[in-house]
Amino acid sequence: MLEIKGLTAEVDGKPILKGVDLIVPQGEVHAIMGPNGSGKSTLAYVLSGRDGYEVTGGTALLHGQDLLAMEPEERAAAGVFLAFQYPVELPGVGNATFLRTALNAIRRAKGESEFDAMQFLKLARERMKALSMNDEMLKRGVNVGFSGGEKKRNEILQMALLQPKLAILDETDSGLDIDALKIVADGVNAMRGPDFSALVITHYQRLLDYIVPDRVHVLMGGRIVRSGGPELAKELEAQGYGAIQAAA
Amino acid sequence: MPAVTETIETVQAVTDSTYKWGFETDIEMEFAPKGLSEDIVRFISAKKEEPAWLLEWRLRAFAAWQKMEEPRWPSVKYPPIDYQDAYYYAAPKQKVGPKSLDEVDPELLRTYAKLGIPLREQAILAGVEGAGESPAEGRMPIAIDAVFDSVSVATTFKDRLAKDGIIFCPISEAVKTHPELVRKYLGSVVPQGDNFFAALNSAVFTDGSFVYIPKGVRCPMELSTYFRINAKSTGQFERTLVIADAGSHVSYLEGCTAPMRDENQLHAAVVELVAMDDATIKYSTVQNWYPGDAEGKGGIYNFVTKRGACRGARSKISWTQVETGSAITWKYPSCILQGEDSVGEFYSVAITNNYQQADTGTKMFHIGPRTKSTIISKGISAGHGQNTYRGLVRIGAKATGARNFTQCDSLLIGDLCGAHTVPYIENRCMTAKVEHEATTSRIAEDQLFYCRQRGLSQEDAVGLIVNGFCREVLKELPMEFAVEAQKLLQISLEGSVG
Ligand SMILES: Nc1ncnc2c1ncn2[C@@H]1O[C@H](COP(=O)(O)OP(=O)(O)O)[C@@H](O)[C@H]1O
Ligand SMILES: [Mg+2]
């Protein structure tokens, strides 16, 4: 379970999160919606521990563990996974090398045995097949020369390999065509289960037709201003954020 | 791919002291008196039981050296070297020229075992058989010449190589067994008076490897020399000569380490390569001399002259170097592209951390028509490290249709280090084409965060990104060395971030 209470954070001295309260019970998928610049990515970075995103108050616990006290890699080992809005290129670093290094780092932190090259390839091919990905992608540099859709699918592949407890998907749907969107959604849906929860950050209702959330929250001006069931996303789609702002 | 994981494991194993090769072997040594004079040159020559021509050759070099001045143009700073305050000959006391490995002092065998250098042929062969299930990853045996301070203490697989007519032995032995070859080629690529350090080396060189590959022979295994400086206040002046006769092929590796000491020790080597028609020499170096401590105290001064002559048509010389060690590195492995259609390559990774300084690069002399050269240089600076790429591409009037491509990339880690690129291009041929590209970059915060979000520690992330930056060079290394080199890169950068 993820429990966020009164979370405030600033970037470059400018307050962005102004008291976020949010509970995602174990096994649930929640969507976070909100207009551009409302702090959605900031929330994702604060939860994953990026430098420069300074927490000024509040708490964030994952299964009772204090996330905010941990280094980014410790949070990853504790099961936090962030699918980046803009996945980063690592020139010269083979995608397979990167994925295996990451997988083994996390397995090691959990006290599990590491995967050798053969074991890893077998697992990676399996997961890629499930995501309708070509394993040629393993040979390329991490995200180098990937199309926007390939980058996003690569994020989902990493999630499928690392098996996180909490996945934060930051606008993974933006820039995807409908087929790619379905692949991404299938990837997330396949992970759903009692040990997995997710925060799906999105702009559009479209993704939520494929990943049906347990709850929808609206983040505006650094706060959760409204929460509801899946129907809230449809309402937003129809009426826009302006109506909510007026009501809030 | 497995290398990266191994890198990480290695770094985790190396916790307190990062330079794990810094131990000293306690063994009885024989020294020449301290200092440098004509008498010392005679002493060394006598110790090696050299013929008169070689002594004269040395003395000419010594006379030239006395008239020369230490070069001041490299972008490196160090206090004046007192050439009289060093030993020029240091050798473990043992029977001269052990006939077999069984005669080698066990203390020396232990030293090399500790360094991870196998001097037991059987042990390596067993490894080959054991690797049966995945032949692609099977370990090739490597023939090794082990040079300890001033002398070669063991050479492996000599007999196996002799079956193909390959000569692989200490140069001091080649002087006796193949004087005509040594006399013909020694100094033919790097003349005695070439430069200050080459002249010094020519006067006092003590040992190094000699390789001759006969016509049409493809050397069946990697040849390797492992240099170890052990004795205090001692310079190491090795001399390596590799001759690849027409149509032959050889891959040669060079590795080196030294104990951790407060003093600076001088290593001034000369390497000469000769490639005849259609011959290929691949020369790889993983330079891991002690770099000095985090405050810049101690470390090796690595002032080295390496040059290859592509004498024959379609010959090829390829230098690959990974320079992680030394307090100061001054070296420019070069190619004289004389034969038509000959090819010169230079692939380099140079890393400077803490107070290390490196001024390194290459020279490509295009003389023959349609000669081709490729230069890929990757400089990484961290801490207070200073890294200079200095390169010369000279295209002569007769080198019609010659081509050069140069790419120099610098990676900076932190704000206190420096990277400099000094490319000289001299083109006297209208039909030649010279291309130069250069970039300078930093490890971006978003790259580090991306890796850490996936579970990698800061240092593993830096190691991974740096290895990626160097990939084009590392892939040129023979497999066994590539793994070693990746580990070294990461260890060299420990403590550079965060
Ligand atoms: N690295 C940064 N430096 C300066 N301002 C930032 C940075 N990241 C985000 N911000 C600011 O924080 C606010 C929230 O941004 P963000 O979290 O990216 O919003 P969203 O993801 O909801 O579009 C915006 O006003 C944005 O300009
Ligand atoms: Mg965003």
PDB file of N, CA, C and O in Angstrom, chain B residues 323-363:
ATOM      1  N   GLU B 323      44.201   3.425 -21.250  1.00  0.00           N
ATOM      2  CA  GLU B 323      45.173   4.009 -20.328  1.00  0.00           C
ATOM      3  C   GLU B 323      44.437   4.425 -19.065  1.00  0.00           C
ATOM      4  O   GLU B 323      43.760   5.443 -19.043  1.00  0.00           O
ATOM      5  N   THR B 324      44.549   3.604 -18.030  1.00  0.00           N
ATOM      6  CA  THR B 324      43.844   3.971 -16.795  1.00  0.00           C
ATOM      7  C   THR B 324      44.815   4.393 -15.706  1.00  0.00           C
ATOM      8  O   THR B 324      44.440   5.059 -14.761  1.00  0.00           O
ATOM      9  N   GLY B 325      46.061   3.969 -15.822  1.00  0.00           N
ATOM     10  CA  GLY B 325      46.994   4.184 -14.721  1.00  0.00           C
ATOM     11  C   GLY B 325      47.957   5.314 -14.967  1.00  0.00           C
ATOM     12  O   GLY B 325      47.712   6.172 -15.807  1.00  0.00           O
ATOM     13  N   SER B 326      49.067   5.289 -14.227  1.00  0.00           N
ATOM     14  CA  SER B 326      50.158   6.255 -14.301  1.00  0.00           C
ATOM     15  C   SER B 326      49.764   7.613 -13.733  1.00  0.00           C
ATOM     16  O   SER B 326      48.631   8.061 -13.863  1.00  0.00           O
ATOM     17  N   ALA B 327      50.754   8.269 -13.090  1.00  0.00           N
ATOM     18  CA  ALA B 327      50.547   9.647 -12.653  1.00  0.00           C
ATOM     19  C   ALA B 327      50.540  10.533 -13.887  1.00  0.00           C
ATOM     20  O   ALA B 327      49.717  11.428 -14.028  1.00  0.00           O
ATOM     21  N   ILE B 328      51.476  10.251 -14.799  1.00  0.00           N
ATOM     22  CA  ILE B 328      51.557  11.010 -16.050  1.00  0.00           C
ATOM     23  C   ILE B 328      51.725  10.044 -17.213  1.00  0.00           C
ATOM     24  O   ILE B 328      52.538   9.120 -17.150  1.00  0.00           O
ATOM     25  N   THR B 329      50.937  10.248 -18.233  1.00  0.00           N
ATOM     26  CA  THR B 329      51.075   9.436 -19.446  1.00  0.00           C
ATOM     27  C   THR B 329      51.461  10.357 -20.589  1.00  0.00           C
ATOM     28  O   THR B 329      50.837  11.406 -20.789  1.00  0.00           O
ATOM     29  N   TRP B 330      52.484   9.978 -21.287  1.00  0.00           N
ATOM     30  CA  TRP B 330      52.995  10.745 -22.445  1.00  0.00           C
ATOM     31  C   TRP B 330      53.246   9.720 -23.520  1.00  0.00           C
ATOM     32  O   TRP B 330      54.225   9.007 -23.469  1.00  0.00           O
ATOM     33  N   LYS B 331      52.343   9.544 -24.433  1.00  0.00           N
ATOM     34  CA  LYS B 331      52.580   8.532 -25.454  1.00  0.00           C
ATOM     35  C   LYS B 331      51.708   8.727 -26.680  1.00  0.00           C
ATOM     36  O   LYS B 331      50.560   9.140 -26.567  1.00  0.00           O
ATOM     37  N   TYR B 332      52.275   8.436 -27.833  1.00  0.00           N
ATOM     38  CA  TYR B 332      51.618   8.695 -29.117  1.00  0.00           C
ATOM     39  C   TYR B 332      51.883   7.530 -30.069  1.00  0.00           C
ATOM     40  O   TYR B 332      52.712   7.634 -30.967  1.00  0.00           O
ATOM     41  N   PRO B 333      51.244   6.413 -29.854  1.00  0.00           N
ATOM     42  CA  PRO B 333      51.478   5.270 -30.743  1.00  0.00           C
ATOM     43  C   PRO B 333      51.178   5.693 -32.194  1.00  0.00           C
ATOM     44  O   PRO B 333      50.116   6.250 -32.455  1.00  0.00           O
ATOM     45  N   SER B 334      52.105   5.476 -33.050  1.00  0.00           N
ATOM     46  CA  SER B 334      52.032   6.057 -34.388  1.00  0.00           C
ATOM     47  C   SER B 334      52.157   5.010 -35.476  1.00  0.00           C
ATOM     48  O   SER B 334      52.587   3.891 -35.220  1.00  0.00           O
ATOM     49  N   CYS B 335      51.771   5.405 -36.696  1.00  0.00           N
ATOM     50  CA  CYS B 335      51.900   4.504 -37.839  1.00  0.00           C
ATOM     51  C   CYS B 335      52.557   5.241 -38.993  1.00  0.00           C
ATOM     52  O   CYS B 335      52.152   6.355 -39.333  1.00  0.00           O
ATOM     53  N   ILE B 336      53.554   4.603 -39.568  1.00  0.00           N
ATOM     54  CA  ILE B 336      54.154   5.127 -40.794  1.00  0.00           C
ATOM     55  C   ILE B 336      53.580   4.302 -41.932  1.00  0.00           C
ATOM     56  O   ILE B 336      53.898   3.118 -42.076  1.00  0.00           O
ATOM     57  N   LEU B 337      52.698   4.921 -42.696  1.00  0.00           N
ATOM     58  CA  LEU B 337      51.967   4.181 -43.728  1.00  0.00           C
ATOM     59  C   LEU B 337      52.691   4.345 -45.052  1.00  0.00           C
ATOM     60  O   LEU B 337      52.404   5.242 -45.849  1.00  0.00           O
ATOM     61  N   GLN B 338      53.641   3.425 -45.236  1.00  0.00           N
ATOM     62  CA  GLN B 338      54.529   3.533 -46.372  1.00  0.00           C
ATOM     63  C   GLN B 338      54.011   2.698 -47.547  1.00  0.00           C
ATOM     64  O   GLN B 338      53.929   3.160 -48.672  1.00  0.00           O
ATOM     65  N   GLY B 339      53.676   1.443 -47.266  1.00  0.00           N
ATOM     66  CA  GLY B 339      53.194   0.541 -48.308  1.00  0.00           C
ATOM     67  C   GLY B 339      51.883   1.057 -48.893  1.00  0.00           C
ATOM     68  O   GLY B 339      51.055   1.638 -48.181  1.00  0.00           O
ATOM     69  N   GLU B 340      51.685   0.839 -50.190  1.00  0.00           N
ATOM     70  CA  GLU B 340      50.439   1.321 -50.781  1.00  0.00           C
ATOM     71  C   GLU B 340      49.260   0.561 -50.175  1.00  0.00           C
ATOM     72  O   GLU B 340      49.388  -0.603 -49.791  1.00  0.00           O
ATOM     73  N   ASP B 341      48.159   1.245 -50.046  1.00  0.00           N
ATOM     74  CA  ASP B 341      46.939   0.680 -49.459  1.00  0.00           C
ATOM     75  C   ASP B 341      47.129   0.179 -48.027  1.00  0.00           C
ATOM     76  O   ASP B 341      46.344  -0.646 -47.549  1.00  0.00           O
ATOM     77  N   SER B 342      48.165   0.636 -47.359  1.00  0.00           N
ATOM     78  CA  SER B 342      48.328   0.182 -45.971  1.00  0.00           C
ATOM     79  C   SER B 342      47.371   0.961 -45.064  1.00  0.00           C
ATOM     80  O   SER B 342      46.880   2.034 -45.412  1.00  0.00           O
ATOM     81  N   VAL B 343      47.115   0.374 -43.887  1.00  0.00           N
ATOM     82  CA  VAL B 343      46.075   0.887 -42.997  1.00  0.00           C
ATOM     83  C   VAL B 343      46.623   1.068 -41.586  1.00  0.00           C
ATOM     84  O   VAL B 343      47.250   0.165 -41.037  1.00  0.00           O
ATOM     85  N   GLY B 344      46.386   2.220 -41.021  1.00  0.00           N
ATOM     86  CA  GLY B 344      46.770   2.465 -39.630  1.00  0.00           C
ATOM     87  C   GLY B 344      45.532   2.770 -38.812  1.00  0.00           C
ATOM     88  O   GLY B 344      44.637   3.490 -39.274  1.00  0.00           O
ATOM     89  N   GLU B 345      45.466   2.208 -37.605  1.00  0.00           N
ATOM     90  CA  GLU B 345      44.309   2.477 -36.744  1.00  0.00           C
ATOM     91  C   GLU B 345      44.792   2.805 -35.340  1.00  0.00           C
ATOM     92  O   GLU B 345      45.768   2.236 -34.875  1.00  0.00           O
ATOM     93  N   PHE B 346      44.070   3.670 -34.686  1.00  0.00           N
ATOM     94  CA  PHE B 346      44.397   4.014 -33.304  1.00  0.00           C
ATOM     95  C   PHE B 346      43.080   4.140 -32.548  1.00  0.00           C
ATOM     96  O   PHE B 346      42.249   4.987 -32.864  1.00  0.00           O
ATOM     97  N   TYR B 347      42.895   3.275 -31.589  1.00  0.00           N
ATOM     98  CA  TYR B 347      41.702   3.309 -30.747  1.00  0.00           C
ATOM     99  C   TYR B 347      42.166   3.526 -29.326  1.00  0.00           C
ATOM    100  O   TYR B 347      42.948   2.729 -28.805  1.00  0.00           O
ATOM    101  N   SER B 348      41.705   4.571 -28.698  1.00  0.00           N
ATOM    102  CA  SER B 348      42.258   4.891 -27.386  1.00  0.00           C
ATOM    103  C   SER B 348      41.192   5.314 -26.380  1.00  0.00           C
ATOM    104  O   SER B 348      40.289   6.076 -26.702  1.00  0.00           O
ATOM    105  N   VAL B 349      41.344   4.798 -25.179  1.00  0.00           N
ATOM    106  CA  VAL B 349      40.596   5.311 -24.033  1.00  0.00           C
ATOM    107  C   VAL B 349      41.628   5.775 -23.030  1.00  0.00           C
ATOM    108  O   VAL B 349      42.520   5.010 -22.662  1.00  0.00           O
ATOM    109  N   ALA B 350      41.574   7.014 -22.634  1.00  0.00           N
ATOM    110  CA  ALA B 350      42.492   7.499 -21.603  1.00  0.00           C
ATOM    111  C   ALA B 350      41.660   8.100 -20.498  1.00  0.00           C
ATOM    112  O   ALA B 350      40.764   8.901 -20.737  1.00  0.00           O
ATOM    113  N   ILE B 351      41.959   7.680 -19.277  1.00  0.00           N
ATOM    114  CA  ILE B 351      41.155   8.132 -18.161  1.00  0.00           C
ATOM    115  C   ILE B 351      42.081   8.813 -17.159  1.00  0.00           C
ATOM    116  O   ILE B 351      43.174   8.324 -16.917  1.00  0.00           O
ATOM    117  N   THR B 352      41.675   9.976 -16.691  1.00  0.00           N
ATOM    118  CA  THR B 352      42.475  10.633 -15.649  1.00  0.00           C
ATOM    119  C   THR B 352      41.552  10.995 -14.510  1.00  0.00           C
ATOM    120  O   THR B 352      40.562  11.685 -14.693  1.00  0.00           O
ATOM    121  N   ASN B 353      41.900  10.514 -13.324  1.00  0.00           N
ATOM    122  CA  ASN B 353      41.120  10.813 -12.127  1.00  0.00           C
ATOM    123  C   ASN B 353      42.083  11.453 -11.127  1.00  0.00           C
ATOM    124  O   ASN B 353      43.297  11.447 -11.337  1.00  0.00           O
ATOM    125  N   ASN B 354      41.554  11.952 -10.012  1.00  0.00           N
ATOM    126  CA  ASN B 354      42.392  12.581  -8.991  1.00  0.00           C
ATOM    127  C   ASN B 354      43.347  13.581  -9.633  1.00  0.00           C
ATOM    128  O   ASN B 354      42.912  14.487 -10.295  1.00  0.00           O
ATOM    129  N   TYR B 355      44.680  13.356  -9.499  1.00  0.00           N
ATOM    130  CA  TYR B 355      45.618  14.318 -10.076  1.00  0.00           C
ATOM    131  C   TYR B 355      46.365  13.731 -11.275  1.00  0.00           C
ATOM    132  O   TYR B 355      47.449  14.173 -11.620  1.00  0.00           O
ATOM    133  N   GLN B 356      45.824  12.714 -11.895  1.00  0.00           N
ATOM    134  CA  GLN B 356      46.495  12.119 -13.060  1.00  0.00           C
ATOM    135  C   GLN B 356      46.507  13.089 -14.239  1.00  0.00           C
ATOM    136  O   GLN B 356      45.584  13.879 -14.412  1.00  0.00           O
ATOM    137  N   GLN B 357      47.544  12.969 -15.057  1.00  0.00           N
ATOM    138  CA  GLN B 357      47.646  13.777 -16.269  1.00  0.00           C
ATOM    139  C   GLN B 357      47.952  12.844 -17.438  1.00  0.00           C
ATOM    140  O   GLN B 357      48.781  11.961 -17.315  1.00  0.00           O
ATOM    141  N   ALA B 358      47.286  13.082 -18.536  1.00  0.00           N
ATOM    142  CA  ALA B 358      47.574  12.290 -19.729  1.00  0.00           C
ATOM    143  C   ALA B 358      47.675  13.216 -20.928  1.00  0.00           C
ATOM    144  O   ALA B 358      46.826  14.077 -21.130  1.00  0.00           O
ATOM    145  N   ASP B 359      48.753  13.072 -21.666  1.00  0.00           N
ATOM    146  CA  ASP B 359      48.896  13.766 -22.945  1.00  0.00           C
ATOM    147  C   ASP B 359      49.171  12.648 -23.928  1.00  0.00           C
ATOM    148  O   ASP B 359      50.266  12.092 -23.961  1.00  0.00           O
ATOM    149  N   THR B 360      48.150  12.260 -24.648  1.00  0.00           N
ATOM    150  CA  THR B 360      48.305  11.080 -25.500  1.00  0.00           C
ATOM    151  C   THR B 360      47.500  11.234 -26.787  1.00  0.00           C
ATOM    152  O   THR B 360      46.594  12.063 -26.858  1.00  0.00           O
ATOM    153  N   GLY B 361      47.886  10.485 -27.769  1.00  0.00           N
ATOM    154  CA  GLY B 361      47.240  10.563 -29.070  1.00  0.00           C
ATOM    155  C   GLY B 361      48.025   9.721 -30.043  1.00  0.00           C
ATOM    156  O   GLY B 361      48.604   8.717 -29.654  1.00  0.00           O
ATOM    157  N   THR B 362      48.061  10.154 -31.285  1.00  0.00           N
ATOM    158  CA  THR B 362      48.743   9.319 -32.275  1.00  0.00           C
ATOM    159  C   THR B 362      49.286  10.193 -33.392  1.00  0.00           C
ATOM    160  O   THR B 362      48.941  11.374 -33.503  1.00  0.00           O
ATOM    161  N   LYS B 363      50.158   9.600 -34.172  1.00  0.00           N
ATOM    162  CA  LYS B 363      50.609  10.270 -35.397  1.00  0.00           C
ATOM    163  C   LYS B 363      50.431   9.291 -36.544  1.00  0.00           C
ATOM    164  O   LYS B 363      50.811   8.134 -36.439  1.00  0.00           O
TER     165      LYS B 363
END
